[in-house]
Amino acid sequence: MTLSGRHVLLGVSGGIASYKTCMLARRFIEAGAAVDVVMTASAAQFVRPTTFEALIGRPVLTSLWERDRALAHISLSREPGLVVVAPATANLLARVAQGIADDLLTALLLARTGPVLVAPAMNDMMFAHPATGRNLELVENRGWSIIGPESGPLAEGSSDLPGRMSEPDAIFVAAERLLRQADSRLAGRRVLVTAGPTRELLDPIRVITNRSSGRMGFALARAAYARGADVTLIAGPTALAPPIGPDVMRVESTADLAEAVGNALPETDVLLMAAAPADYRPAAPESTKRRRSDGAIAVELHPSVDVLETTRSRRKGGSIAVGFAYETEHGIARARAKLERKGLDLVVLNLDEEGSGAEVETNRVTLVSADAAQELPLLPKSDAAERILDAVERLL
Ligand code: CTP
């Protein structure tokens, strides 16, 4: 529940994309936010207020003239931590750019001084019109954030030009970041996250790798981005969809990972080394495919480079480095030894038990520092990521 205690106002203007705003309202509710919805009269032609009321569990406001909510436009302009206008039609943008306040949504936007996120959606030609461009520039110069529009299918057919509203997931990610960055020490910091396994070639077809799914690292990248950090995610081969927000770089072998981490380190404020690099590489990979018909083989494996240890001297002064360890025995003692050897501020120790570790959605970890060990309960990896970042913020 990353948004519990937060209040979001969703302003909906009259575009077909308003059906997607229903999904967005739901995302905010699932994240624990309190949500108010204000609709323009034309929005209510596309989606009935009852739909939003069922989703948010509150009355939807559509008019300046509701007797029991006199001055609603003023309270609604002040109270929410964020106002999200999705979709923002060409007409809505024109009205707010000019300071027109002829309905509840435009009146509250005129009185608004806090953050506003706008998701334009309209026909591609309407978006390309210089009037719309100027209106958008006006609201952006006032400090409002804009997301999209994207190119792709529109109600009237597909287009290569922008017009289509950004997807609810992308709007949610941008909104969460605007809400959370104000009280995070990670805001504006450069965070480097590594995730997933690496793999080493045995021959051109076969590889040596491990069971890491990359979920923990991806969850950390997502959570750090939501806190306002500037996030780079270096990922080994995984089947996971890339998170929205972070810059994503792909690597294959442990040596590739070491090089990518080394290049990024001088700029990095927080290194979260959640990757599980392949610890061994074949001493002499074959250049052609080995034939099974040749019978049994013995492969000589050499330990791969230790990324944390070899890049230690390139870390920025005052930066924080976090390692991850998966142990089957002597967990805390081994985690402390790694802390020391790899020059880390924290080791996230993963215990080898049911429901925790590789290939599952949950983790039970202990946060091990030089002088403390904090045991966390079994948590979804997204929640574990939040707790790990809380610890990182304390270290900062
Ligand atoms: N790590 C690394 N380079 C490697 C292997 C691991 O930088 N070649 C990092 C991991 O990303 C992790 C931490 O070191 O953050 C601990 O990983 P682990 O595999 O437990 O450490 P090893 O050094 O491989 O130690 P062990 O002898 O227990 O395998």
PDB file of C-alpha atoms and ligand atoms in Angstrom, residues 194 196 198 254 257-258 272-280 303-311 322-327 334 338 341-342 344 346-348, ligand 1:
ATOM      1  CA  THR A 194      21.460  -4.923 -10.988  1.00  0.00           C
ATOM      2  CA  GLY A 196      18.649 -11.337 -12.682  1.00  0.00           C
ATOM      3  CA  THR A 198      24.061 -13.764 -15.942  1.00  0.00           C
ATOM      4  CA  THR A 254      29.337 -11.650 -15.524  1.00  0.00           C
ATOM      5  CA  LEU A 257      27.895  -6.938 -15.896  1.00  0.00           C
ATOM      6  CA  ALA A 258      31.204  -5.943 -14.289  1.00  0.00           C
ATOM      7  CA  LEU A 272      21.771  -2.170  -5.164  1.00  0.00           C
ATOM      8  CA  MET A 273      23.511  -5.311  -6.355  1.00  0.00           C
ATOM      9  CA  ALA A 274      20.574  -7.730  -6.530  1.00  0.00           C
ATOM     10  CA  ALA A 275      21.919  -9.624  -9.558  1.00  0.00           C
ATOM     11  CA  ALA A 276      22.981 -13.228  -9.169  1.00  0.00           C
ATOM     12  CA  PRO A 277      26.031 -13.329 -11.432  1.00  0.00           C
ATOM     13  CA  ALA A 278      27.021 -16.760 -12.697  1.00  0.00           C
ATOM     14  CA  ASP A 279      29.815 -17.612 -10.294  1.00  0.00           C
ATOM     15  CA  TYR A 280      31.654 -19.881 -12.697  1.00  0.00           C
ATOM     16  CA  PRO A 303      35.332 -18.568 -10.797  1.00  0.00           C
ATOM     17  CA  SER A 304      34.031 -15.468 -12.541  1.00  0.00           C
ATOM     18  CA  VAL A 305      35.089 -11.953 -11.605  1.00  0.00           C
ATOM     19  CA  ASP A 306      33.577 -10.628  -8.345  1.00  0.00           C
ATOM     20  CA  VAL A 307      31.760  -7.536  -9.574  1.00  0.00           C
ATOM     21  CA  LEU A 308      31.360  -5.854  -6.181  1.00  0.00           C
ATOM     22  CA  GLU A 309      34.928  -6.497  -5.097  1.00  0.00           C
ATOM     23  CA  THR A 310      36.641  -5.473  -8.342  1.00  0.00           C
ATOM     24  CA  THR A 311      34.610  -2.287  -8.754  1.00  0.00           C
ATOM     25  CA  VAL A 322      24.085  -2.941  -0.831  1.00  0.00           C
ATOM     26  CA  GLY A 323      24.811  -6.613  -1.560  1.00  0.00           C
ATOM     27  CA  PHE A 324      22.452  -9.581  -1.585  1.00  0.00           C
ATOM     28  CA  ALA A 325      23.350 -13.019  -0.307  1.00  0.00           C
ATOM     29  CA  TYR A 326      21.534 -16.315  -0.569  1.00  0.00           C
ATOM     30  CA  GLU A 327      22.819 -18.702   2.073  1.00  0.00           C
ATOM     31  CA  ARG A 334      28.635 -15.154   6.098  1.00  0.00           C
ATOM     32  CA  LYS A 338      30.710 -10.409   2.570  1.00  0.00           C
ATOM     33  CA  ARG A 341      35.182  -8.254   1.890  1.00  0.00           C
ATOM     34  CA  LYS A 342      33.042  -6.386  -0.668  1.00  0.00           C
ATOM     35  CA  LEU A 344      29.245  -2.887   1.666  1.00  0.00           C
ATOM     36  CA  LEU A 346      24.257  -3.487   4.034  1.00  0.00           C
ATOM     37  CA  VAL A 347      23.747  -7.103   3.013  1.00  0.00           C
ATOM     38  CA  VAL A 348      20.238  -8.353   2.308  1.00  0.00           C
TER      39      VAL A 348
HETATM   40  N1  CTP B   1      28.385 -10.763  -6.602  1.00  0.00           N
HETATM   41  C1  CTP B   1      29.243 -10.092  -7.415  1.00  0.00           C
HETATM   42  N2  CTP B   1      30.031 -10.770  -8.316  1.00  0.00           N
HETATM   43  C2  CTP B   1      29.981 -12.113  -8.375  1.00  0.00           C
HETATM   44  C3  CTP B   1      29.121 -12.835  -7.523  1.00  0.00           C
HETATM   45  C4  CTP B   1      28.335 -12.134  -6.631  1.00  0.00           C
HETATM   46  O1  CTP B   1      29.310  -8.867  -7.344  1.00  0.00           O
HETATM   47  N3  CTP B   1      30.735 -12.760  -9.252  1.00  0.00           N
HETATM   48  C5  CTP B   1      27.538 -10.010  -5.680  1.00  0.00           C
HETATM   49  C6  CTP B   1      26.075 -10.384  -5.765  1.00  0.00           C
HETATM   50  O2  CTP B   1      25.379  -9.582  -6.700  1.00  0.00           O
HETATM   51  C7  CTP B   1      25.584 -10.131  -4.353  1.00  0.00           C
HETATM   52  C8  CTP B   1      26.815 -10.378  -3.496  1.00  0.00           C
HETATM   53  O3  CTP B   1      27.930 -10.292  -4.375  1.00  0.00           O
HETATM   54  O4  CTP B   1      25.164  -8.815  -4.159  1.00  0.00           O
HETATM   55  C9  CTP B   1      26.845 -11.684  -2.801  1.00  0.00           C
HETATM   56  O5  CTP B   1      26.677 -12.723  -3.735  1.00  0.00           O
HETATM   57  P1  CTP B   1      27.055 -14.224  -3.386  1.00  0.00           P
HETATM   58  O6  CTP B   1      26.822 -15.083  -4.587  1.00  0.00           O
HETATM   59  O7  CTP B   1      26.413 -14.602  -2.104  1.00  0.00           O
HETATM   60  O8  CTP B   1      28.605 -14.011  -3.119  1.00  0.00           O
HETATM   61  P2  CTP B   1      29.891 -14.743  -3.599  1.00  0.00           P
HETATM   62  O9  CTP B   1      30.971 -13.725  -3.568  1.00  0.00           O
HETATM   63  O10 CTP B   1      29.665 -15.454  -4.887  1.00  0.00           O
HETATM   64  O11 CTP B   1      30.153 -15.750  -2.408  1.00  0.00           O
HETATM   65  P3  CTP B   1      29.926 -17.336  -2.233  1.00  0.00           P
HETATM   66  O12 CTP B   1      31.268 -17.853  -2.002  1.00  0.00           O
HETATM   67  O13 CTP B   1      29.025 -17.451  -1.051  1.00  0.00           O
HETATM   68  O14 CTP B   1      29.297 -17.858  -3.501  1.00  0.00           O
END
